[in-house]
Amino acid sequence: MREQTAGKSGLSWRAKLINPVLNKEFRLRMRTPRSMWTLFFYLFAIGLMALSAIYLTQVISGSGRAFDPETSKVLFIFLSFAQLGLIAFMGPGLTAGVVSGEREKQTLNLLLTTQQSSTTIILSKLASSLSFMVLIVISTIPVYSMVFLYGGISPRQLLLVFLFYIFMMLVLGSFGIMFSTLFKRTMISVIVTYGITLFMFAGTALLFFVMVGVMQELSPNATNSWIGHILAWNPAAALYSILDPEVSQQVYNYRSMGGSAPKKPLLTLWQEFIVIYSVLSALALWTAIRKLRPRLKR
Amino acid sequence: MTTNKSTIEEMNGDNAAAAPSERAAAVPMIEIKGLAKQFGSFHALKGIDLTIAKGTVFGFVGPNGAGKSTTMSILATLMAPTSGYAKVDGIDVTKQPHEVRKRIGYMPDFFGVYDQFKTVEYLHFYGASYGIPKAEREQLIPQLLELVNLSDKKDAYVDTLSRGMKQRLCLARCLVHDPELLILDEPASGLDPRARIEMREILRELKSMGKTIIISSHILPELAEMVDEIGVIEHGQMIAQGNVADIQNRMRVKRFLHIRFLDREDEAEAFLRDRPYVNRLLRDERGIQVHFGGQDEEQSELLHDLIGAGFKLVSYSEAQTNLEDVFLEITKGGDGAQ
Ligand SMILES: Nc1ncnc2c1ncn2[C@@H]1O[C@H](COP(=O)(O)OP(=O)(O)OP(=O)(O)O)[C@@H](O)[C@H]1O
Ligand SMILES: [Mg+2]
């Protein structure tokens, strides 16, 4: 027995990487027509947006000439936000049903009586939805290249933006899986996940502007740089800080005009965003793993 | 794993001198003590005790809502009991669920399948989930499909299978990791009579392979022929347990007599009511049915007395008591008694 495991260590390492649950998730996901339609509509939406944006800038600049780098930068920013919006729509939809869906289809109990650990099941489900989303986002790169070729954006920025997307999908995926585990019904899980997503985008922005207003009333002369940190909870603001690095500085030193020279912030908006949401995602996944199976020990 | 087992055996076995194999055999497959489960304020199980020896086929019967599925979910490590314990092969289901899962094949009363899988892939997935290497699965799966008569459907998508086929597929799924204990929650529900017979054949084969099987049903004749023991549960309590003959013997009712009279049925009914050993009377258009507590001697005496009293009998026959009657008898008025 011991010899066997020693001899198989190489194989079991691979078996760990592609475990049965992951294998199953991949296969089943790729076999559902829904996946194909998701991919199709996603590409259709992003393509449509890109084309109409290009058309609009052409009309506005009123010439048939090639873009200047400034225009293409605006286009890039527009596309990046459009893509973020699409991800925010897709992420919860793809993950908020992965556990509750199996519960509703009555396959979960069978899965839970196998030898697969809760961690394996949850992480495999996350990995499978993430891979699918990454596949979709990567397939939009040609659309980007239309804009990219005209210049105005650094490759580093492009890479950062895509890494940011992957992170965003991880975050939404973890939240989706957590709610999918906590709620018995997929419907509720989907609604709650979209609710949280909406709060991340709109709620935090609203809170920021309300706080700016309130603090202006209360202490017009104080620095109040903490208000800027509210925006570090907002994905759109974080993305913008990648596209326009100066934003972070402006936001954190919001009221520091006059004498004191603006300090360089410790972390940029998107870095802070990543720290905050790494912790939250980890917590969400931990909760999902804990709650997948009922607690048996008393 | 080995250390766990030996400590458990030491705890259980009081004669340490016995050979290891004997001691292993002494560990019951299922040991349930004082098992209780509450859903909120509702007591679904009220302290169940149950011991099932290895190799036994145990029929678990009881009316709807009695607690059969609840007990089986606890055994399958899917639910924590409120109090009491359940052990499978000497291992506590709440303390080492992972070890217990290796030993059980669980078939829930309701289950779904992954529609997009083919039959073979479906079994491969579960086999892999139990850590069975691919080469081994390649060998095993055709055998399993053979056992449940699905060989010709091996490349069919699971969602094209009929209900009965899905049920058999699920049974094959339970067997991929060669578990010692099968927990089958109403495996024959929704099957047509032919499929039921097939299911019974499969179970008989599994029994001959030495598996311990706990199987629930409300349809008793279906169980009667293949179970070694039955346990009757009602309102979360075990109300009878033992081998089929035992339970029948313990019953107040031993026989059912069907008597048809030519006339004077009312008088006959009154006459019968006063006779000894007559426990219960039922009258319908076919005659009078008597739940009779006596043996052959008393039965013959009753016939003699009836004729002696001048009643005109058309027929006087003894019906076999089957499990169904036992079941009805045990559970009737259960509410009042408790
Ligand atoms: N998750 C639950 N929440 C609340 N009550 C439950 C739950 N599961 C079962 N019950 C209750 O526990 C009791 C026992 O249910 P169980 O499913 O074990 O019955 P059963 O013997 O399997 O019945 P059947 O023959 O209908 O399958 C029922 O009264 C049921 O309503
Ligand atoms: Mg049931």
XYZ file of C-alpha atoms and ligand atoms in Angstrom:
668
model
C 0.000 0.000 0.000
C 2.731 2.424 0.999
C 4.871 1.490 -1.966
C 1.971 2.042 -4.249
C 1.374 5.578 -3.100
C 5.053 6.393 -3.299
C 5.210 5.156 -6.860
C 2.112 7.025 -7.827
C 3.048 10.354 -6.325
C 3.651 11.876 -9.736
C 0.367 10.585 -11.003
C -1.585 11.619 -7.951
C -0.220 15.131 -8.308
C -1.759 15.282 -11.749
C -4.878 13.605 -10.486
C -5.117 16.336 -7.878
C -4.853 19.028 -10.516
C -7.573 17.549 -12.708
C -9.791 16.000 -10.082
C -13.017 14.185 -11.001
C -15.239 17.086 -10.003
C -13.316 19.543 -12.145
C -13.339 17.110 -15.020
C -17.069 16.673 -14.687
C -17.733 20.401 -14.436
C -15.706 21.083 -17.563
C -17.426 18.429 -19.595
C -20.927 19.217 -18.516
C -20.454 22.939 -18.930
C -19.123 22.581 -22.433
C -21.961 20.295 -23.387
C -24.770 22.617 -22.436
C -25.998 24.769 -25.315
C -26.268 27.602 -22.821
C -22.485 27.931 -22.694
C -22.303 28.376 -26.426
C -25.026 30.995 -26.352
C -23.337 32.826 -23.489
C -20.135 33.003 -25.468
C -21.975 34.069 -28.596
C -23.967 36.845 -26.970
C -21.000 38.078 -25.037
C -18.893 38.441 -28.152
C -21.829 39.939 -30.003
C -22.367 42.541 -27.280
C -18.744 43.544 -26.995
C -18.320 43.630 -30.766
C -21.403 45.750 -31.183
C -20.214 48.176 -28.548
C -16.765 48.425 -30.061
C -18.079 49.010 -33.537
C -20.614 51.613 -32.520
C -18.010 53.388 -30.416
C -15.605 53.458 -33.348
C -18.366 54.698 -35.599
C -19.318 57.436 -33.159
C -15.778 58.709 -32.755
C -15.452 58.769 -36.535
C -18.606 60.843 -36.847
C -17.571 63.218 -34.084
C -14.044 63.724 -35.345
C -15.648 64.083 -38.752
C -12.897 62.581 -40.813
C -12.133 59.296 -42.483
C -8.554 59.376 -41.271
C -7.009 56.918 -38.872
C -7.457 57.586 -35.133
C -5.026 59.621 -33.262
C -3.761 57.990 -30.087
C -5.981 60.183 -27.892
C -9.148 58.908 -29.541
C -8.025 55.344 -29.339
C -7.293 55.782 -25.649
C -10.836 57.000 -25.103
C -12.079 54.008 -27.037
C -9.946 51.689 -24.963
C -11.315 53.124 -21.755
C -14.825 52.807 -23.060
C -14.268 49.179 -24.055
C -12.658 48.342 -20.743
C -15.649 49.608 -18.822
C -18.039 47.887 -21.173
C -16.202 44.637 -20.578
C -16.260 45.167 -16.816
C -20.003 45.684 -17.043
C -20.427 42.481 -19.016
C -18.338 40.560 -16.519
C -20.457 41.913 -13.698
C -23.468 40.553 -15.512
C -21.949 37.225 -16.404
C -20.084 36.362 -13.193
C -23.043 35.991 -10.865
C -25.100 34.286 -13.559
C -22.466 31.623 -14.075
C -21.652 30.903 -10.457
C -24.700 31.631 -8.308
C -26.285 28.318 -9.237
C -23.412 25.875 -9.155
C -24.239 24.336 -5.788
C -27.927 25.163 -5.407
C -28.459 23.974 -8.979
C -27.149 20.547 -8.049
C -29.297 20.616 -4.957
C -32.362 21.436 -7.033
C -31.524 18.745 -9.555
C -31.041 16.342 -6.620
C -27.548 15.359 -7.606
C -25.862 17.092 -4.680
C -26.525 14.377 -2.105
C -24.929 11.800 -4.352
C -21.891 13.994 -4.823
C -21.621 14.613 -1.097
C -21.518 10.916 -0.280
C -18.452 10.411 -2.471
C -14.882 10.698 -1.279
C -14.457 14.216 -2.652
C -13.761 16.766 0.052
C -15.837 19.905 0.399
C -12.783 21.965 -0.502
C -12.268 20.030 -3.717
C -15.891 20.359 -4.700
C -16.110 24.103 -4.069
C -12.749 24.995 -5.578
C -13.347 22.814 -8.621
C -16.663 24.447 -9.245
C -15.034 27.843 -8.905
C -12.142 26.886 -11.162
C -14.443 25.546 -13.824
C -16.623 28.662 -13.953
C -13.533 30.849 -13.851
C -11.926 29.033 -16.748
C -15.050 29.462 -18.781
C -15.177 33.166 -18.049
C -11.474 33.562 -18.807
C -12.074 31.777 -22.081
C -14.799 34.240 -22.943
C -12.767 37.277 -21.979
C -9.724 36.040 -23.869
C -11.863 35.562 -26.933
C -12.592 39.297 -26.863
C -8.931 40.160 -27.334
C -9.285 40.520 -31.130
C -11.864 43.238 -30.510
C -9.363 45.012 -28.302
C -6.604 44.670 -30.811
C -8.607 46.803 -33.225
C -8.194 49.642 -30.787
C -4.812 48.665 -29.461
C -3.192 48.780 -32.870
C -3.804 52.492 -33.105
C -1.617 53.094 -30.082
C -2.151 55.197 -27.003
C -2.209 52.295 -24.547
C 0.762 50.537 -23.058
C 0.926 46.729 -23.144
C 1.376 46.825 -19.381
C -1.954 48.551 -19.012
C -3.643 46.064 -21.276
C -2.211 43.187 -19.266
C -3.184 44.807 -15.984
C -6.705 45.356 -17.208
C -7.062 41.691 -18.124
C -5.606 40.551 -14.827
C -8.050 42.854 -13.134
C -10.891 41.164 -15.008
C -9.729 37.762 -13.853
C -9.590 39.008 -10.303
C -13.055 40.494 -10.651
C -14.373 37.175 -11.903
C -12.760 35.412 -8.981
C -14.447 37.809 -6.576
C -17.895 37.554 -8.133
C -17.422 33.803 -8.507
C -16.590 33.362 -4.830
C -19.586 35.421 -3.786
C -21.818 33.524 -6.187
C -20.637 30.152 -4.906
C -21.028 31.205 -1.300
C -24.622 32.295 -1.795
C -25.286 29.234 -3.882
C -24.172 27.125 -0.943
C -25.986 29.141 1.702
C -29.331 29.418 -0.074
C -31.339 26.379 -1.024
C -32.820 28.005 -4.102
C -30.830 29.180 -7.099
C -33.253 32.017 -7.716
C -32.536 33.607 -4.352
C -28.827 33.019 -4.670
C -28.763 34.721 -8.081
C -30.748 37.688 -6.840
C -28.562 38.168 -3.776
C -25.361 37.878 -5.812
C -26.575 40.454 -8.305
C -27.620 42.619 -5.375
C -24.104 42.493 -3.938
C -22.640 43.223 -7.360
C -24.912 46.207 -7.753
C -23.851 47.440 -4.347
C -20.187 47.110 -5.308
C -20.730 49.297 -8.342
C -23.505 51.709 -7.466
C -23.755 51.476 -3.680
C -20.143 52.328 -2.968
C -20.147 55.162 -5.495
C -23.278 56.602 -3.963
C -21.811 56.273 -0.505
C -18.713 58.111 -1.677
C -20.628 61.052 -3.056
C -22.905 61.251 -0.039
C -19.869 61.237 2.254
C -18.167 63.929 0.210
C -21.266 66.085 0.564
C -21.679 65.391 4.266
C -18.034 66.039 5.146
C -18.018 69.240 3.128
C -20.852 70.447 5.315
C -19.349 69.294 8.580
C -15.667 70.134 8.271
C -14.905 72.011 5.110
C -11.246 72.489 5.940
C -10.186 69.036 7.126
C -8.340 66.658 4.860
C -10.838 63.784 5.074
C -8.667 61.610 2.895
C -10.387 58.505 4.298
C -13.348 59.214 2.072
C -11.220 58.289 -0.901
C -10.879 54.792 0.490
C -14.570 54.212 -0.073
C -13.789 54.204 -3.763
C -11.316 51.398 -3.223
C -14.412 49.199 -2.752
C -15.677 50.118 -6.182
C -14.562 47.991 -9.158
C -15.169 50.726 -11.702
C -13.039 53.206 -9.763
C -10.343 50.570 -9.365
C -10.341 49.882 -13.080
C -10.171 53.561 -13.818
C -7.135 53.883 -11.584
C -5.374 51.356 -13.800
C -6.269 53.262 -16.937
C -5.462 56.649 -15.462
C -2.916 56.220 -12.654
C -3.285 59.784 -11.449
C -6.761 59.154 -10.167
C -5.581 57.388 -7.026
C -3.590 60.355 -5.901
C -6.412 62.756 -6.578
C -8.945 60.689 -4.754
C -6.920 60.117 -1.607
C -5.936 63.746 -1.284
C -9.384 64.867 -2.004
C -9.481 67.907 0.249
C -5.808 68.581 0.622
C -5.510 71.703 -1.371
C -3.443 74.664 -0.414
C -0.330 74.321 1.685
C 0.434 70.651 2.178
C 1.834 68.984 -0.871
C -0.147 65.872 -1.922
C 1.452 62.760 -0.541
C 1.924 59.701 -2.650
C -0.594 57.128 -1.375
C 0.697 53.863 -0.010
C -1.445 51.811 -2.351
C -3.190 52.857 -5.507
C -6.942 52.467 -5.699
C -6.822 49.186 -7.569
C -4.163 47.742 -5.286
C -6.294 48.540 -2.286
C -9.274 47.071 -4.113
C -7.372 43.845 -4.603
C -6.368 43.637 -0.967
C -9.906 44.223 0.251
C -11.570 41.795 -2.104
C -8.926 39.095 -1.746
C -9.844 38.932 1.912
C -13.569 38.959 1.184
C -13.308 36.269 -1.503
C -11.236 34.078 0.745
C -13.865 34.470 3.454
C -16.636 33.688 0.989
C -14.901 30.526 -0.192
C -14.138 29.456 3.335
C -17.806 29.887 4.250
C -18.898 27.916 1.200
C -16.538 25.069 2.060
C -17.710 25.027 5.671
C -21.382 25.089 4.769
C -21.424 22.661 1.857
C -21.864 19.664 4.087
C -23.845 19.828 7.305
C -21.792 19.998 10.453
C -21.745 16.487 11.778
C -19.551 16.761 14.849
C -21.264 17.874 17.978
C -7.161 3.384 9.471
C -6.000 0.084 10.850
C -5.369 1.647 14.244
C -8.881 3.068 14.337
C -10.380 -0.245 13.552
C -8.426 -2.137 16.147
C -9.241 0.316 18.928
C -12.900 0.112 18.076
C -12.765 -3.624 18.113
C -11.046 -3.579 21.452
C -13.736 -1.372 22.831
C -16.460 -3.581 21.523
C -15.109 -7.038 22.011
C -14.998 -8.146 25.629
C -13.204 -11.388 24.847
C -9.822 -10.222 23.697
C -8.752 -13.824 23.220
C -10.955 -14.311 20.163
C -9.294 -14.432 16.770
C -9.198 -11.146 14.905
C -11.505 -12.399 12.172
C -14.053 -13.518 14.721
C -13.923 -10.197 16.444
C -14.337 -8.419 13.137
C -17.376 -10.503 12.404
C -18.798 -9.552 15.770
C -18.836 -5.872 14.841
C -22.312 -5.248 13.492
C -22.591 -3.499 10.148
C -25.012 -0.979 11.552
C -25.321 -0.020 15.163
C -27.786 2.692 16.065
C -28.415 3.738 19.666
C -30.916 6.288 20.884
C -30.867 8.046 17.559
C -33.030 11.167 17.624
C -33.562 13.896 15.094
C -35.480 17.079 15.524
C -36.501 19.502 12.829
C -37.230 22.602 14.828
C -39.740 21.462 17.400
C -40.785 18.458 15.353
C -39.382 15.108 16.492
C -38.803 13.099 13.353
C -36.862 10.352 15.177
C -37.445 9.684 18.835
C -34.576 7.507 19.942
C -34.144 4.574 17.619
C -32.139 1.477 18.510
C -31.153 -0.837 15.718
C -28.419 -3.382 15.167
C -27.872 -5.091 11.865
C -25.315 -7.854 11.504
C -23.024 -8.161 8.511
C -24.506 -9.878 5.494
C -28.079 -9.241 6.550
C -30.719 -7.877 4.240
C -32.791 -5.598 6.381
C -36.195 -4.320 5.333
C -37.138 -0.996 6.775
C -40.857 -0.452 6.690
C -43.232 2.153 7.948
C -45.907 4.519 6.733
C -45.202 7.875 5.077
C -43.347 10.276 7.319
C -42.284 7.580 9.779
C -38.623 8.541 9.622
C -37.121 5.983 7.272
C -35.466 8.453 4.947
C -34.271 10.518 7.874
C -32.563 7.511 9.440
C -30.985 6.599 6.126
C -29.691 10.132 5.511
C -28.036 10.083 8.893
C -26.409 6.759 8.051
C -25.284 8.236 4.739
C -23.520 11.095 6.594
C -25.820 13.675 5.048
C -27.497 14.761 8.232
C -26.414 15.122 11.820
C -28.555 13.454 14.475
C -29.775 15.592 17.364
C -28.748 12.941 19.855
C -27.716 9.315 19.975
C -25.261 7.759 17.576
C -25.078 5.651 14.470
C -22.117 3.476 13.587
C -21.316 1.781 10.329
C -18.856 -1.077 10.642
C -17.994 0.259 14.075
C -17.288 3.773 12.814
C -19.331 6.674 14.074
C -20.951 8.447 11.122
C -20.513 11.882 12.654
C -16.924 11.398 13.796
C -15.354 9.851 10.702
C -17.784 10.512 7.879
C -15.026 10.133 5.313
C -14.339 6.564 6.431
C -18.039 5.768 6.520
C -18.543 7.048 2.973
C -16.021 4.508 1.716
C -18.119 1.711 3.115
C -21.592 2.719 2.009
C -23.461 2.890 -1.251
C -26.398 5.226 -0.833
C -29.396 5.442 -3.077
C -31.718 8.262 -2.015
C -35.474 8.136 -2.484
C -35.271 10.998 -4.958
C -32.208 11.628 -7.014
C -31.177 13.393 -10.155
C -28.686 12.522 -12.842
C -26.340 14.630 -14.903
C -28.301 14.679 -18.115
C -25.385 15.571 -20.331
C -23.418 12.474 -19.382
C -23.508 9.185 -21.156
C -24.211 6.168 -19.005
C -20.589 5.077 -19.029
C -19.294 8.564 -18.292
C -21.732 8.848 -15.448
C -20.299 5.759 -13.802
C -16.758 6.843 -14.600
C -17.361 10.127 -12.832
C -18.581 8.520 -9.639
C -15.904 5.872 -9.813
C -13.266 8.576 -10.067
C -14.929 10.458 -7.226
C -14.342 7.430 -5.066
C -10.719 7.431 -6.098
C -10.828 4.347 -8.300
C -8.039 4.420 -10.903
C -9.065 4.638 -14.534
C -7.743 1.240 -15.551
C -9.744 -0.407 -12.827
C -12.874 1.492 -13.794
C -12.549 0.393 -17.402
C -12.841 -3.182 -16.198
C -15.444 -2.628 -13.567
C -18.007 -0.517 -15.373
C -19.000 -3.053 -18.053
C -19.514 -5.584 -15.255
C -21.720 -3.194 -13.340
C -23.761 -2.372 -16.420
C -24.124 -6.082 -17.010
C -25.348 -6.566 -13.457
C -28.075 -3.960 -13.785
C -28.938 -4.921 -17.365
C -27.901 -1.684 -18.972
C -25.119 -2.933 -21.205
C -26.989 -1.973 -24.346
C -27.444 1.569 -23.035
C -23.826 2.240 -22.250
C -23.460 4.989 -24.823
C -26.891 6.496 -24.342
C -27.210 9.881 -22.711
C -28.523 9.550 -19.210
C -31.497 11.796 -19.868
C -32.745 9.428 -22.542
C -33.067 6.568 -20.049
C -36.433 5.628 -18.638
C -37.150 6.046 -14.971
C -36.546 2.394 -14.218
C -33.262 2.462 -16.112
C -32.145 5.526 -14.196
C -32.973 3.722 -11.004
C -30.879 0.761 -12.033
C -28.106 3.087 -13.107
C -28.201 4.699 -9.696
C -27.932 1.271 -8.146
C -24.878 0.567 -10.285
C -23.500 3.902 -9.147
C -23.862 2.797 -5.518
C -21.711 -0.199 -6.309
C -18.755 1.404 -8.076
C -16.580 1.463 -4.993
C -17.653 -1.998 -3.891
C -19.168 -0.873 -0.584
C -19.952 -3.352 2.145
C -23.235 -1.681 3.035
C -25.975 -0.614 0.668
C -28.484 1.925 1.901
C -31.371 1.845 -0.534
C -34.227 4.217 0.062
C -37.237 2.902 -1.818
C -35.253 1.621 -4.774
C -38.355 0.169 -6.378
C -40.670 3.142 -6.118
C -42.108 4.155 -9.442
C -41.133 0.939 -11.144
C -43.536 -1.231 -13.069
C -44.065 -4.810 -11.841
C -41.555 -6.202 -14.288
C -38.898 -3.722 -13.295
C -39.597 -4.490 -9.664
C -38.914 -8.138 -10.291
C -35.687 -7.221 -12.030
C -34.700 -5.004 -9.149
C -35.408 -7.843 -6.764
C -33.243 -10.165 -8.822
C -30.384 -7.705 -8.683
C -30.724 -7.347 -4.942
C -30.752 -11.088 -4.527
C -27.530 -11.236 -6.459
C -25.999 -8.552 -4.275
C -27.086 -10.459 -1.227
C -25.341 -13.539 -2.514
C -22.227 -11.423 -2.899
C -22.338 -10.970 0.865
C -23.355 -7.336 1.002
C -25.311 -5.952 3.880
C -28.367 -4.202 2.566
C -30.809 -1.913 4.288
C -33.776 -1.263 2.099
C -36.880 0.773 2.773
C -40.260 0.372 1.256
C -43.910 0.658 1.985
C -44.745 -2.178 -0.303
C -44.209 -5.138 1.899
C -44.811 -8.198 -0.242
C -42.008 -6.868 -2.359
C -39.653 -7.113 0.596
C -41.023 -10.263 2.143
C -39.264 -12.709 -0.103
C -35.796 -11.365 0.121
C -35.262 -9.757 3.480
C -33.835 -11.592 6.450
C -35.106 -9.134 8.986
C -37.560 -6.339 9.081
C -37.870 -3.315 11.285
C -41.106 -1.432 11.519
C -40.875 2.242 12.269
C -43.691 4.608 12.992
C -43.732 8.187 14.227
C -39.992 8.060 14.648
C -39.980 4.954 16.828
C -39.081 1.364 16.096
C -42.180 -0.579 16.994
C -41.071 -4.023 15.942
C -37.861 -5.617 14.827
C -36.729 -9.128 14.078
C -36.830 -11.741 11.393
C -39.965 -11.998 9.357
C -41.214 -15.194 10.992
C -40.529 -13.800 14.449
C -42.539 -10.740 13.821
C -45.390 -12.730 12.437
C -45.319 -14.997 15.483
C -45.285 -12.125 17.848
C -48.418 -10.781 16.285
C -51.690 -11.266 18.023
C -53.185 -12.204 14.710
C -51.894 -15.479 13.439
C -54.388 -16.292 10.743
C -57.016 -14.769 8.600
C -60.110 -16.854 8.035
C -62.496 -16.138 5.224
C -65.940 -17.527 5.927
C -68.899 -17.286 3.587
C -72.399 -18.020 4.783
C -75.429 -18.851 2.760
C -77.691 -16.781 4.986
C -78.111 -15.469 8.575
C -74.931 -13.517 8.296
C -75.856 -11.097 11.082
C -76.419 -13.912 13.528
C -73.219 -15.545 12.410
C -71.292 -12.371 13.025
C -72.662 -12.061 16.539
C -71.871 -15.725 17.138
C -68.306 -15.354 15.962
C -67.667 -12.292 18.058
C -68.243 -14.278 21.227
C -65.908 -17.076 20.270
C -62.426 -17.304 21.822
C -59.396 -16.503 19.651
C -61.434 -14.225 17.420
C -59.579 -10.943 17.578
C -61.234 -8.925 14.904
C -64.046 -9.202 12.441
C -64.451 -7.604 9.083
C -67.567 -7.961 6.983
C -67.830 -7.286 3.319
C -69.833 -8.528 0.349
C -67.582 -11.548 0.072
C -68.310 -12.738 3.563
C -66.741 -12.418 6.975
C -63.041 -12.099 7.599
C -61.821 -13.228 10.974
C -58.456 -12.393 12.500
C -57.923 -15.631 14.297
C -55.487 -16.085 17.154
C -55.625 -19.857 17.502
C -53.828 -22.802 15.941
C -55.138 -25.662 13.772
C -56.946 -27.292 16.681
C -58.878 -24.180 17.590
C -59.590 -23.468 13.969
C -61.173 -26.856 13.448
C -63.158 -26.418 16.661
C -64.560 -23.141 15.408
C -65.766 -24.806 12.215
C -67.336 -27.594 14.231
C -69.177 -25.135 16.447
C -70.423 -23.096 13.521
C -71.930 -26.136 11.900
C -73.198 -27.368 15.213
C -75.054 -24.094 15.670
C -76.786 -24.693 12.368
C -75.087 -22.063 10.206
C -74.922 -22.841 6.501
C -71.383 -22.357 5.314
C -70.431 -21.903 1.703
C -66.731 -21.760 2.325
C -64.279 -21.723 5.183
C -60.762 -20.918 4.164
C -57.514 -19.734 5.643
C -55.676 -16.855 4.023
C -51.915 -16.605 4.266
C -50.859 -13.711 6.409
C -48.361 -11.737 4.459
C -46.192 -8.889 5.491
C -48.798 -6.439 4.369
C -51.224 -7.710 6.954
C -48.519 -7.710 9.561
C -47.738 -4.163 8.681
C -51.334 -3.048 8.853
C -51.804 -4.918 12.075
C -48.765 -3.416 13.734
C -49.404 0.108 12.633
C -53.143 0.176 13.143
C -54.100 2.254 16.148
C -50.468 3.106 16.654
C -51.564 6.646 17.296
C -53.802 5.646 20.147
C -51.236 3.393 21.762
C -48.562 6.033 21.998
N -35.610 18.679 6.208
C -36.725 18.509 6.945
N -37.262 19.547 7.598
C -38.369 19.377 8.354
N -38.996 18.220 8.520
C -38.508 17.144 7.892
C -37.344 17.234 7.071
N -37.081 16.006 6.584
C -38.036 15.195 7.072
N -38.901 15.868 7.864
C -40.043 15.293 8.573
O -39.601 14.169 9.267
C -40.562 13.129 9.198
C -39.910 11.871 8.692
O -39.606 12.033 7.329
P -38.958 10.894 6.466
O -38.679 11.473 5.140
O -37.827 10.308 7.214
O -40.139 9.853 6.362
P -40.177 8.484 5.558
O -40.378 7.409 6.551
O -39.020 8.366 4.667
O -41.506 8.677 4.711
P -41.837 8.198 3.229
O -42.337 6.814 3.354
O -42.927 9.132 2.833
O -40.617 8.339 2.412
C -41.681 13.644 8.320
O -42.748 14.031 9.150
C -41.111 14.832 7.629
O -42.089 15.812 7.456
Mg -38.750 8.359 2.575
